[in-house]
Coordinates of C-alpha atoms and ligand atoms in Angstrom, one line a residue:
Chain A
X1 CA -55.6 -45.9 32.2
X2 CA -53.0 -45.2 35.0
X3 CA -50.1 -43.3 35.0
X4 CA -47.7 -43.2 37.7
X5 CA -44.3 -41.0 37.4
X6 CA -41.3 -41.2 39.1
X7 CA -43.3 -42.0 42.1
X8 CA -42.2 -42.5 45.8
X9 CA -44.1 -43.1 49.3
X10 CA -42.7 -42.9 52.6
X11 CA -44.5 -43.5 55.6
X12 CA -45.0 -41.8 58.4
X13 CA -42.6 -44.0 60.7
X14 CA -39.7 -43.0 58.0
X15 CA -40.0 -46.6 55.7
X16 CA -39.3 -45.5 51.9
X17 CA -41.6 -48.6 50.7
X18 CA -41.5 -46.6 47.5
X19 CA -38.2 -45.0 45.3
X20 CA -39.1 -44.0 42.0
X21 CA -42.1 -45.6 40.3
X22 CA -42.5 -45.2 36.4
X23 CA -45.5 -47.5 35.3
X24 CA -48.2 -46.7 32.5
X25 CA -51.1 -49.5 32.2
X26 CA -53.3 -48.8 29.3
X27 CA -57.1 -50.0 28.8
X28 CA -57.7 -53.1 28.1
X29 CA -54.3 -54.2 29.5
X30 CA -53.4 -57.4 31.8
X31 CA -50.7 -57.0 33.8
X32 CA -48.9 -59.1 36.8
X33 CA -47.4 -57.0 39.6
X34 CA -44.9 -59.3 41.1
X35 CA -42.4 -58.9 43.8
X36 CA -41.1 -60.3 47.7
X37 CA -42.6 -59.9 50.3
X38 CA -42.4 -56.1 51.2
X39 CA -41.4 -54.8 47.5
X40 CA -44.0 -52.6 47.7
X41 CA -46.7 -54.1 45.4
X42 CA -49.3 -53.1 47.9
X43 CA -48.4 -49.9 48.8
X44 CA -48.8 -49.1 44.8
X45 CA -51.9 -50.6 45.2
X46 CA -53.3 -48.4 48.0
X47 CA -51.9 -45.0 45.8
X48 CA -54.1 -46.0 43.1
X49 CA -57.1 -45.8 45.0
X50 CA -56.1 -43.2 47.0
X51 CA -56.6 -44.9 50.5
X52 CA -52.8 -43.2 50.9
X53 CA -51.2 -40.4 49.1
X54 CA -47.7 -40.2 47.5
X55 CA -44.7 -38.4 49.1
X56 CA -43.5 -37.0 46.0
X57 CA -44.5 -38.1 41.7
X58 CA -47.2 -38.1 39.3
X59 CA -50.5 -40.2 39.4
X60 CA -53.0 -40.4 37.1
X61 CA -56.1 -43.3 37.1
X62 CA -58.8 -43.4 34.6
X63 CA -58.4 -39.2 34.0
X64 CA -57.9 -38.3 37.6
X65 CA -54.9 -36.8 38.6
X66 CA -54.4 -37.6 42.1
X67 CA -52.1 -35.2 43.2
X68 CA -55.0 -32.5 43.3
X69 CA -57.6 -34.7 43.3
X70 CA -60.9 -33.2 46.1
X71 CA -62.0 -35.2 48.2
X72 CA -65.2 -34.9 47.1
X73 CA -64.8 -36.6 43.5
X74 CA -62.1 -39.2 45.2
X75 CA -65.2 -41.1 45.6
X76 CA -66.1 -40.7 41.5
X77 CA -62.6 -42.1 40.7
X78 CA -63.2 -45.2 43.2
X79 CA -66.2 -45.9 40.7
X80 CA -63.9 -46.3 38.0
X81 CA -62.1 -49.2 40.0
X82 CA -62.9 -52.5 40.8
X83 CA -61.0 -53.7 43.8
X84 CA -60.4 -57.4 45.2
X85 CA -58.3 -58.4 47.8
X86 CA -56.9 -61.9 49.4
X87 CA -59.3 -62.2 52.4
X88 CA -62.5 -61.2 50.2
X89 CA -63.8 -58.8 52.7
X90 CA -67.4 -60.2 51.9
X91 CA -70.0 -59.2 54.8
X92 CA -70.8 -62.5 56.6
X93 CA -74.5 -61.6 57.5
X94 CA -75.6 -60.6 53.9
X95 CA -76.3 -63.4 51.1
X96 CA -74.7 -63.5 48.0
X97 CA -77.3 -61.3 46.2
X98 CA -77.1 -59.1 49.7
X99 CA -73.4 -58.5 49.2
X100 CA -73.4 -57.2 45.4
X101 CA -77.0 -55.1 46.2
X102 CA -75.5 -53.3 48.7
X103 CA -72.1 -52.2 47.0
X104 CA -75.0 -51.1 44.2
X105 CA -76.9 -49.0 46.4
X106 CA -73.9 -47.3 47.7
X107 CA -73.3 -45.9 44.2
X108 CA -77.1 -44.8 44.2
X109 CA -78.2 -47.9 41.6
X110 CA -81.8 -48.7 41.4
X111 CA -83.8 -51.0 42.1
X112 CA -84.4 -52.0 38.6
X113 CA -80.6 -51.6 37.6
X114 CA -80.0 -53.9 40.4
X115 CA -82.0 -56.6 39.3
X116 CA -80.6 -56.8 35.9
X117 CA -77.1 -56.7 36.7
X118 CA -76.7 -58.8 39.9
X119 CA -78.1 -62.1 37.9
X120 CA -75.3 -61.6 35.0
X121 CA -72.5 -61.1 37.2
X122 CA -73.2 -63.7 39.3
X123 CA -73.6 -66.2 36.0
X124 CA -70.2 -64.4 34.6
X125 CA -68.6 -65.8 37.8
X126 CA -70.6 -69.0 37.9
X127 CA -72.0 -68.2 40.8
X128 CA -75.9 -68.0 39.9
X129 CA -76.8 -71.1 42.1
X130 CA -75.4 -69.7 45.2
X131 CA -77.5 -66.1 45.1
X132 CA -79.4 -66.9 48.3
X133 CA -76.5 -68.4 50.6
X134 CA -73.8 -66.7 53.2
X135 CA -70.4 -66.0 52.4
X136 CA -69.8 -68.9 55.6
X137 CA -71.5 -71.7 53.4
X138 CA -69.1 -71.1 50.5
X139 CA -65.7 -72.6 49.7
X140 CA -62.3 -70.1 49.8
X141 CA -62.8 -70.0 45.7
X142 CA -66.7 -69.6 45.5
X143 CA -66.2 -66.2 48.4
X144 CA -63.1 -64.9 45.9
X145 CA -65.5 -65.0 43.3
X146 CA -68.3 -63.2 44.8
X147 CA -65.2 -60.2 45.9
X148 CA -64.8 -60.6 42.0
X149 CA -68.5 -60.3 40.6
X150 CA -69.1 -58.0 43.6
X151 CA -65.3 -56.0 42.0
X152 CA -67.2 -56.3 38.9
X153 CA -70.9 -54.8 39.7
X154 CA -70.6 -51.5 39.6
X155 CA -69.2 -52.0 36.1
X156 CA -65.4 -50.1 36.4
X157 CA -63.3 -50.1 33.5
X158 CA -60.4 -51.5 36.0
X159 CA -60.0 -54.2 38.2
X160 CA -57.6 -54.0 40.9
X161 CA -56.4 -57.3 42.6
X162 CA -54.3 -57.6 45.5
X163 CA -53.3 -61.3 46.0
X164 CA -56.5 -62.8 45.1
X165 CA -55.4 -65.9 45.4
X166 CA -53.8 -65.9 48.2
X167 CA -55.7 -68.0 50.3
X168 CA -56.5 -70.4 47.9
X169 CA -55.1 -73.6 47.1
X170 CA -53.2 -74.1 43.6
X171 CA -56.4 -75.3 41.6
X172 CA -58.6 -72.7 43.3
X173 CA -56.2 -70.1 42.2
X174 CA -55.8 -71.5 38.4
X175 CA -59.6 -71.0 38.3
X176 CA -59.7 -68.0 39.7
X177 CA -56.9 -66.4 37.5
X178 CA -58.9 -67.7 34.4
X179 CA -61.8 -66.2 35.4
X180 CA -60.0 -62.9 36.0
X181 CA -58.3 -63.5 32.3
X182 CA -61.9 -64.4 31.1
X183 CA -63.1 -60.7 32.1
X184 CA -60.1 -58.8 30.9
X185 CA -61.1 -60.5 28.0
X186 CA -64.5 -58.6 28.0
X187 CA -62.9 -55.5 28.4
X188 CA -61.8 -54.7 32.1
X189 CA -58.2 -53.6 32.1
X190 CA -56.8 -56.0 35.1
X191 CA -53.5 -55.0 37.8
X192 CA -53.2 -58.0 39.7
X193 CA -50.5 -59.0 42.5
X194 CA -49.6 -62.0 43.4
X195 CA -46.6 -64.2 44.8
X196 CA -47.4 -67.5 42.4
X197 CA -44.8 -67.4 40.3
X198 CA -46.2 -70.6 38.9
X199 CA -49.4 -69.2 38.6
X200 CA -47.6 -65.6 36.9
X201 CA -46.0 -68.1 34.2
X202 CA -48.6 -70.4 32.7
X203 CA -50.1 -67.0 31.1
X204 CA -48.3 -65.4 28.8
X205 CA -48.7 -61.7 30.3
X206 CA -46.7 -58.7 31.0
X207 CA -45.7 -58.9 34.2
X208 CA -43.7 -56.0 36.0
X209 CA -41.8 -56.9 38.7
X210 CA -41.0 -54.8 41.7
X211 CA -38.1 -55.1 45.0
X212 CA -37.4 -52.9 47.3
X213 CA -39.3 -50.2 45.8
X214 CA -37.9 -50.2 42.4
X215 CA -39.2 -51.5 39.3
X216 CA -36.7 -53.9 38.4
X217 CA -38.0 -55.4 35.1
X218 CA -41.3 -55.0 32.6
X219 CA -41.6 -57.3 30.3
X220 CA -44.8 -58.5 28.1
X221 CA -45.2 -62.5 27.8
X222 CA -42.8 -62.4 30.7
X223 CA -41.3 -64.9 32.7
X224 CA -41.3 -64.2 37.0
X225 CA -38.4 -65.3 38.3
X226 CA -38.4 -64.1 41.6
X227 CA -38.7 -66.0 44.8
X228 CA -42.5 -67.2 46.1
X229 CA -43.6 -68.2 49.1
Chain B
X1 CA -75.6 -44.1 37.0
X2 CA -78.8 -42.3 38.2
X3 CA -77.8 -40.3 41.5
X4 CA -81.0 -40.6 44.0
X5 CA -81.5 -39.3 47.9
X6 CA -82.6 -42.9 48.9
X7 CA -84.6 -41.3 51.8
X8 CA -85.8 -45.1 51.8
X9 CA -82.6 -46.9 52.2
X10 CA -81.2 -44.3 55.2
X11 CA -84.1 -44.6 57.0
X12 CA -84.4 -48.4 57.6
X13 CA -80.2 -48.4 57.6
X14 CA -80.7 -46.4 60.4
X15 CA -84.0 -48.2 62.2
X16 CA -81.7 -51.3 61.6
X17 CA -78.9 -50.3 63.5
X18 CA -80.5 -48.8 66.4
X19 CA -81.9 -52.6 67.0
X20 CA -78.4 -54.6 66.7
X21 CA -76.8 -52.8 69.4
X22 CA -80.0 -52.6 71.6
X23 CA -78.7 -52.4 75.1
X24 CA -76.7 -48.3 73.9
X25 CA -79.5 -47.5 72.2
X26 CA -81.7 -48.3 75.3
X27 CA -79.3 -46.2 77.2
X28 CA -78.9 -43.4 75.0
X29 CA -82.8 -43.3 74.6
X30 CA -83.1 -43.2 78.8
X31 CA -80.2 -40.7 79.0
X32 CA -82.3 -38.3 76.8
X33 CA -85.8 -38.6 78.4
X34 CA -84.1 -38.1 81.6
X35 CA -82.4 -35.0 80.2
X36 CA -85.9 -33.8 78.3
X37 CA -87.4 -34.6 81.7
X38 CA -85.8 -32.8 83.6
X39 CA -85.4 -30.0 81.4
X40 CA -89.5 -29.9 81.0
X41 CA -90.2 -30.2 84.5
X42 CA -87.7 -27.2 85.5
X43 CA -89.5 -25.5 82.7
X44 CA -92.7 -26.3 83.7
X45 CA -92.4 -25.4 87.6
X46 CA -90.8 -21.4 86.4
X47 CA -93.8 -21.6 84.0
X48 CA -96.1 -22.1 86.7
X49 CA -94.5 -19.8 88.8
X50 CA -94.4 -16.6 86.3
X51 CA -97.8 -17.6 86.1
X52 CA -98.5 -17.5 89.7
X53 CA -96.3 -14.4 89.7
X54 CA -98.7 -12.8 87.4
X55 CA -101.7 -13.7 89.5
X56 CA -99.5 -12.1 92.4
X57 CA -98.9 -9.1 90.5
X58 CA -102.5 -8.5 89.6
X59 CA -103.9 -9.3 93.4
X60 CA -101.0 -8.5 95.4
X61 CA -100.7 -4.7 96.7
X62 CA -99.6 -2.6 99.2
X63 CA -101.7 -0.7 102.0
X64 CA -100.5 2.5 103.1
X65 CA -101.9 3.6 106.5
X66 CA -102.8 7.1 107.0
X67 CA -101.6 9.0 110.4
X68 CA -104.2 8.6 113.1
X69 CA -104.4 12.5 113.3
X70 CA -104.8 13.5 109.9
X71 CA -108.6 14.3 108.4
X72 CA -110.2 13.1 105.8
X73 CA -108.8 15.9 103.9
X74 CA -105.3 15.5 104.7
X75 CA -105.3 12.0 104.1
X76 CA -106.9 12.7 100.2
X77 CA -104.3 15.1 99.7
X78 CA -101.7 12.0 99.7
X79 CA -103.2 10.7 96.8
X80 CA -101.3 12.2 94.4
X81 CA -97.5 11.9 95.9
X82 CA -98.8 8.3 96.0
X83 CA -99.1 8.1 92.7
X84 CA -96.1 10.0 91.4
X85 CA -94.3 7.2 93.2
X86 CA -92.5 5.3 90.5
X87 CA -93.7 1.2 89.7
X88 CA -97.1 2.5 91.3
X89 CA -100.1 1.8 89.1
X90 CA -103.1 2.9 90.8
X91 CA -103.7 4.0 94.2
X92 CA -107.3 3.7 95.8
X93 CA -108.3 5.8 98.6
X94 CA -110.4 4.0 101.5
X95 CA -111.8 5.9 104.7
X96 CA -112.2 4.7 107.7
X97 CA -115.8 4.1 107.8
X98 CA -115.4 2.3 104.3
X99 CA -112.8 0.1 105.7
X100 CA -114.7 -1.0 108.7
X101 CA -118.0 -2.3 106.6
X102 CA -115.7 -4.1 104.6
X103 CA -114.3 -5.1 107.7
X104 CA -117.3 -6.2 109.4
X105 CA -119.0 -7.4 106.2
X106 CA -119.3 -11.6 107.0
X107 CA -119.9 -10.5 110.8
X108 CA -122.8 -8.4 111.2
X109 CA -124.1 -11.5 113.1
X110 CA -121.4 -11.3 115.7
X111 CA -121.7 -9.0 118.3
X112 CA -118.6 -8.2 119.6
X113 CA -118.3 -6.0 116.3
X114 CA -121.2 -4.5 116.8
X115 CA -120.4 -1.5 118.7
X116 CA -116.7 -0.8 117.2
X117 CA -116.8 3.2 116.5
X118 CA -115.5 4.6 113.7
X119 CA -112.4 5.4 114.6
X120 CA -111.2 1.7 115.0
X121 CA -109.3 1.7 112.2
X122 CA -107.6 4.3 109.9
X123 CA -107.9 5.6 106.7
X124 CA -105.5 3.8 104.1
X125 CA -104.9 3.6 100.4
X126 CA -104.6 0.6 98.4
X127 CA -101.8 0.6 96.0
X128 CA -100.8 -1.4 93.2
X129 CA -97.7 -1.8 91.6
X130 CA -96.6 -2.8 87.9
X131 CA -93.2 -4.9 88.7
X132 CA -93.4 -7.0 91.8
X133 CA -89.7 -7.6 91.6
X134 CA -89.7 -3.6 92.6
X135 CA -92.3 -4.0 95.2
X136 CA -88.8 -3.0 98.2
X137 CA -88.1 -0.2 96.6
X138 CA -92.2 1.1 96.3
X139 CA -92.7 0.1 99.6
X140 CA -90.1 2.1 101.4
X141 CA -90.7 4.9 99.2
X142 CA -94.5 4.9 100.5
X143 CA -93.2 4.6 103.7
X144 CA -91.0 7.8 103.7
X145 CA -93.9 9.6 102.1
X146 CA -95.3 12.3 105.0
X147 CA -98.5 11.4 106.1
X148 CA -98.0 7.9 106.4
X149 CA -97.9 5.9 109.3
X150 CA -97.6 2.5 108.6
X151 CA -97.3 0.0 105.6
X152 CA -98.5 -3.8 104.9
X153 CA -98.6 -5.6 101.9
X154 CA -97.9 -9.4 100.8
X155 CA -94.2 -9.1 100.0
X156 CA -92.9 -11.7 101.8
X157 CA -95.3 -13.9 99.7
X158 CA -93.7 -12.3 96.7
X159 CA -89.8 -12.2 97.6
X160 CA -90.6 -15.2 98.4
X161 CA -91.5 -16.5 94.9
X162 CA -89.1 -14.4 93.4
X163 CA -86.7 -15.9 95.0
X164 CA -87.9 -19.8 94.6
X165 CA -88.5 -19.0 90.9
X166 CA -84.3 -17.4 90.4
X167 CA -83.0 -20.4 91.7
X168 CA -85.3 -23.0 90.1
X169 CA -84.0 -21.4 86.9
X170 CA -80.0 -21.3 88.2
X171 CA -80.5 -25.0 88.7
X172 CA -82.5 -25.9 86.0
X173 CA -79.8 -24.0 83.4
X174 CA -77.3 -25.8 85.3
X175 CA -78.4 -29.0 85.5
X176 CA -80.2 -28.6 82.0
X177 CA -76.3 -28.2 80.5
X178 CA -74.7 -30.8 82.3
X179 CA -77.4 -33.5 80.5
X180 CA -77.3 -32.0 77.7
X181 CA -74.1 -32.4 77.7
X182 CA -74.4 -36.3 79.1
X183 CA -76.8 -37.1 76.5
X184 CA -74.8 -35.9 73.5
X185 CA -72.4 -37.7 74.6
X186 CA -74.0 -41.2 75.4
X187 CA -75.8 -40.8 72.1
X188 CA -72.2 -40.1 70.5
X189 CA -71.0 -43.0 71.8
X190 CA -74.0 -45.1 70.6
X191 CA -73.1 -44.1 66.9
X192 CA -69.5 -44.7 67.4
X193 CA -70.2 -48.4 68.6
X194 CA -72.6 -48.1 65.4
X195 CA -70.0 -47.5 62.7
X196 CA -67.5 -49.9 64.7
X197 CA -70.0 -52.3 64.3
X198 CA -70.5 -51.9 60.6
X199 CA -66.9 -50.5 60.2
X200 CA -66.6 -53.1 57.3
X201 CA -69.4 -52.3 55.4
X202 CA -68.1 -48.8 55.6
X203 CA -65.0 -50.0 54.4
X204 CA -66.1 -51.9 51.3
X205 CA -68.8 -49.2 50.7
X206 CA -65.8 -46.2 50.7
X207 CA -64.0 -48.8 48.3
X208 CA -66.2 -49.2 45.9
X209 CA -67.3 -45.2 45.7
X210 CA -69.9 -44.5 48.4
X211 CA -69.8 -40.7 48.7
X212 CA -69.2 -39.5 52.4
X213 CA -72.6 -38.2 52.7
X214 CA -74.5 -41.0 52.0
X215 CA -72.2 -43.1 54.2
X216 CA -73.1 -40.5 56.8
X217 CA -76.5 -40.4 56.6
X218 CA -77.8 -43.6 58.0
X219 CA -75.8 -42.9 61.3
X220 CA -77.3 -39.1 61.2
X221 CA -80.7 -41.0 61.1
X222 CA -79.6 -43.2 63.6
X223 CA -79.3 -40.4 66.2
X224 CA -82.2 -38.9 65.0
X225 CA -84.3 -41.8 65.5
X226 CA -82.6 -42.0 69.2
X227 CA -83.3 -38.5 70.0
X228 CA -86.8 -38.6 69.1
X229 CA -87.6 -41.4 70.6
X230 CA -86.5 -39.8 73.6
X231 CA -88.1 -37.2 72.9
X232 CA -91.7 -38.6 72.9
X233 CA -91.0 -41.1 75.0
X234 CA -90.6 -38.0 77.6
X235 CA -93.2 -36.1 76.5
X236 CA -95.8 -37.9 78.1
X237 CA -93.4 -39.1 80.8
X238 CA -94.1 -35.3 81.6
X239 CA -97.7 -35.2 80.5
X240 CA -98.5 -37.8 83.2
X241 CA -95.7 -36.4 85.9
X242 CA -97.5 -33.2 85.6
X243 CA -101.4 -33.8 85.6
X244 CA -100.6 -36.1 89.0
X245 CA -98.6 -33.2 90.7
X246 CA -101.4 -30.7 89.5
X247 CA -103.7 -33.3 91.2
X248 CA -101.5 -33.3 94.7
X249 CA -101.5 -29.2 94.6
X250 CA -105.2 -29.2 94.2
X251 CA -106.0 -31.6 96.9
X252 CA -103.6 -29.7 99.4
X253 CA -104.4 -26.6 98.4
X254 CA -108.4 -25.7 99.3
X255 CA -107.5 -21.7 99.3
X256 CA -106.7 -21.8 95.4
X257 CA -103.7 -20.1 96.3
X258 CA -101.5 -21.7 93.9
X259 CA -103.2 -22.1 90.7
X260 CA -101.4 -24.1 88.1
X261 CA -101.9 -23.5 84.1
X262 CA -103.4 -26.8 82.2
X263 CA -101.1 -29.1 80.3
X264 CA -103.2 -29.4 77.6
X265 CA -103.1 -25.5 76.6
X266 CA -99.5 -26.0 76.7
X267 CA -99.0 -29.4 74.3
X268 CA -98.2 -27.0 71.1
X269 CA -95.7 -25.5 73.0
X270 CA -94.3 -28.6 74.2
X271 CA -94.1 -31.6 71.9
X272 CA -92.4 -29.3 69.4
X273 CA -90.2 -28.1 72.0
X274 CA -89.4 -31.5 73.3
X275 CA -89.0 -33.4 69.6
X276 CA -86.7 -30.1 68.9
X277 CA -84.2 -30.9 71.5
X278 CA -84.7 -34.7 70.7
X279 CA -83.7 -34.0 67.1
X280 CA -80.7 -31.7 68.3
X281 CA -79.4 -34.3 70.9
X282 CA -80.2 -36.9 67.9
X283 CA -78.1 -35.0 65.5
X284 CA -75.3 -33.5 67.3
X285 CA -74.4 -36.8 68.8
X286 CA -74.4 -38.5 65.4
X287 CA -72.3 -36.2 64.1
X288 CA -70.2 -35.8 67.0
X289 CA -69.4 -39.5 66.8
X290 CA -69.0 -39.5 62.8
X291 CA -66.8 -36.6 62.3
X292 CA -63.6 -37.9 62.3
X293 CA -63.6 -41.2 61.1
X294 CA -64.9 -40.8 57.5
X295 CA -61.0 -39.4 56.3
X296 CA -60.5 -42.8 55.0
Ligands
LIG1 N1 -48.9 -48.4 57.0 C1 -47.6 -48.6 57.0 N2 -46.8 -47.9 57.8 C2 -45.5 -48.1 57.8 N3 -44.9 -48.9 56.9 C3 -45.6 -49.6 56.1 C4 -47.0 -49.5 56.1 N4 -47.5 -50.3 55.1 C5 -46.4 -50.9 54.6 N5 -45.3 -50.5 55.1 C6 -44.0 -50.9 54.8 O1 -43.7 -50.6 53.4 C7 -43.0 -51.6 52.8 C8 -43.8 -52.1 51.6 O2 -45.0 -52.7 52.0 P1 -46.1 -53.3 51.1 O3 -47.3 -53.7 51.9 O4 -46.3 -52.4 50.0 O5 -45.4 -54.7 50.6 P2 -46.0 -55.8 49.7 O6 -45.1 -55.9 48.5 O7 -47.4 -55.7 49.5 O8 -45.7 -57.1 50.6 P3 -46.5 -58.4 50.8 O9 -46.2 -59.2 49.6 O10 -46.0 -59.1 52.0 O11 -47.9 -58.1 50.8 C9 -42.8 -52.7 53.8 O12 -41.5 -52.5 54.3 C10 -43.8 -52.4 54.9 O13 -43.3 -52.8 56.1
LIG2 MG1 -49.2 -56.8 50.0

């Protein structure tokens, strides 16, 4: 669950890229962040897993509070989150398999628990063919959806997606989306953000729209009217 | 989610890393033998030199001449100023006569000695000191003592050391600093290129939940690795740099007056000494270069 309340950010060079966020997103949830080009939607993004820290509000994720979060358990909360993002950030040299093992290990998984989860994420995405080969013999949508079974390995009880489908061409992106409904559908509350406004309408989903560092509407089954790219 | 110390994993991250940026590693892994090196050798020369000092101390003495005019007497009755002396350990009276068999002992053969009277030489005490560093101060104190003429005694030999061994450890503490300092450095900047080489991984792995010490850890083993590599690497660097200078000083040396103490006695001194300064090189360098850039 997240929580954010009346919540700004302003950077360090003076730009208020936030004014006032009120957003609640509850379990099981799947909602659309949308919003032009410098709304914001990413800056949001980075406040919910603490890789920057508000000027002045209220956050809660997944029973954290991270306005006195330590930095000790931020990691503990991270756990809790599953995070993609548009250019995949897969590592080139490590396979497949390699790339999910080692976001495992980094959470201290086993060996054994390794083994049984790798093989049913990589089948969840479709990807159970491809264990053995490098991110640089995949197509743009096959790498998105190793950042999304590799998002989904550890097993969070939130995905986070910023622009997933960025890079992707409109077929890609459908596919992609589906998958990400497909897993929401198991149970991972999904925040995704994304430009498509095409892509935002063809599922009926609430979608909470952002510019210039307002919320401007919030509407389930809604309709994105704003501009795309 | 079972929390383990995957001892396992850190150490081949670690072994890993050192290879894929061979050429720093190289360097940083030369920078510290020639700092262990050097630091070993200066060690090893004021070692041999307290050593020698020792033998000094234990050999080296002063004799004390007795006025030509005094009797035998006369000359006893100096024996115990002598020893109220301070820094004097024992004193040995010698007469004369005494002096001159020792004297002519080897050239009883020769006959120019033959005749010498007894009054050749004088009567003299041999005195022995506990601090050689003192040995000034005893010696003019002798000196002023009534009843003595004259005194001799090897302390140009041992100024001379004294001297030689200060400044060997001046430098040595100097120079042992500066590389310390040098290799810390070049092994900080080894890890540095390190985590900039695997700054993504890092990334993803802070993402997703990695705690800070077990990103840490590889790099720490990293450095360790480095420093002791170094370490051993120098270690018999200095095992063979020694046993051929022992050989030189034997050679060139047939009066045994320098004498130097056998490497092998002194290996469980050494290795741990040199893997201990390997590791805190190692160590310090990692975690000079990782301090700051795990805030993320
Ligand atoms: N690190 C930063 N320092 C200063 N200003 C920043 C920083 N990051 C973002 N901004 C500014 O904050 C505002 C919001 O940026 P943000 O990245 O959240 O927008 P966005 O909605 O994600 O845009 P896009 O759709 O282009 O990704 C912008 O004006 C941007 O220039
Ligand atoms: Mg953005």
């Amino acid at each position: 669950m997240i929580r954010l309340i009346d919540v700004h950010k302003e950077y360090d060079n003076g730009t208020k890229a936030l004014k006032g966020i009120d957003l609640r997103i509850d379990d099981g949830e799947f909602v659309f962040l949308v919003g032009p080009s410098g709304s914001g939607k990413s800056t949001v993004i980075k406040l919910i897993t603490g890789e920057i820290a508000a000027t002045e509000g209220k956050l809660m994720v997944n029973g954290y509070n991270l306005n006195n979060i330590s930095g000790r358990q931020i990691p503990y909360m991270r756990r809790t989150l599953g995070i993609i993002f548009q250019d995949f950030r897969l590592i080139e040299k490590k396979t497949v398999y390699e790339n999910l093992a080692f976001v495992m290990r980094a959470i201290g998984a086993s060996p054994k628990e390794l083994k049984r989860r790798i093989p049913y994420v990589l089948e969840l995405v479709g990807l159970d063919e491809k264990a053995k080969q490098y991110p640089g013999q995949l197509s743009g949508g096959e790498q998105q959806r190793v950042a999304i079974a590799r998002a989904l390995v550890n097993n969070p009880s939130m995905i986070i997606a910023d622009e997933p489908t960025g890079n992707l061409d409109p077929q890609r992106s459908l596919e992609i989306m589906m998958l990400l409904e497909r897993i929401n559908e198991l149970g991972t509350t999904m925040l995704v953000v994304t430009h498509e406004r095409a892509l935002v309408n063809r599922f009926a989903k609430r979608v909470v729209a952002i510019e210039d560092g307002r919320i401007i509407s919030d509407e389930t089954g809604g309709y994105y009217n704003g501009e795309t790219i | 989610m079972a929390r383990r110390f995957n001892t396992g994993y850190y150490i081949s991250e670690g072994f890993h890393s050192i290879f894929t940026h061979g050429f720093m590693s190289f360097a940083a892994v030369c920078m510290t033998v020639a700092c262990l090196l050097i630091m070993g050798s200066f060690s090893l020369v004021a070692l041999n030199l307290e050593h020698m000092l020792g033998d000094l101390e234990a050999e080296n003495e002063l004799i004390a001449y007795v006025e030509e005019d005094y009797t035998e007497e006369q000359a006893r009755a100096l024996q115990s100023s002598l020893e109220a002396i301070p820094n004097v350990s024992n004193v040995t009276f010698m007469t004369r006569r005494e002096a001159l068999d020792a004297f002519l002992e080897g050239h009883e053969d020769n006959p120019l000695y033959n005749e010498l009277p007894d009054e050749t030489l004088r009567d003299r005490y041999h005195i022995h000191v506990d601090d050689i560093e003192l040995m000034a101060k005893t010696w003019s104190a002798v000196e002023s003592l009534e009843g003595v003429a004259l005194v001799r005694g090897a302390m140009k030999v041992a100024q001379g050391f004294i001297m030689v061994r200060n400044i060997a450890t001046g430098v040595a503490i100097a120079l042992i600093a500066m590389l310390v300092l040098i290799s810390l450095f070049i092994i900080a900047n080894t890890i540095k290129l390190a985590t900039f080489y695997r700054r993504e991984e890092i990334a993803i792995m802070k993402m997703c939940g990695a705690t800070n010490a077990f990103v840490r850890w590889p790099f720490v083993v990293e450095g360790m690795l480095l420093g002791l590599c170094g370490a051993l690497v120098a270690f018999f660097l200095q095992w063979g740099l020694y046993e051929a200078v022992a050989r030189v000083v034997v050679q060139g040396n047939g009066l045994s007056l320098v004498t130097m103490v056998s490497f092998t006695t002194m290996i469980r001194y050494i290795l741990p000494a040199f893997c201990g300064a390997g590791l805190i090189i190692g160590v310090g360098g990692s975690l000079l270069a990782i301090r700051k850039f795990l805030q993320v």
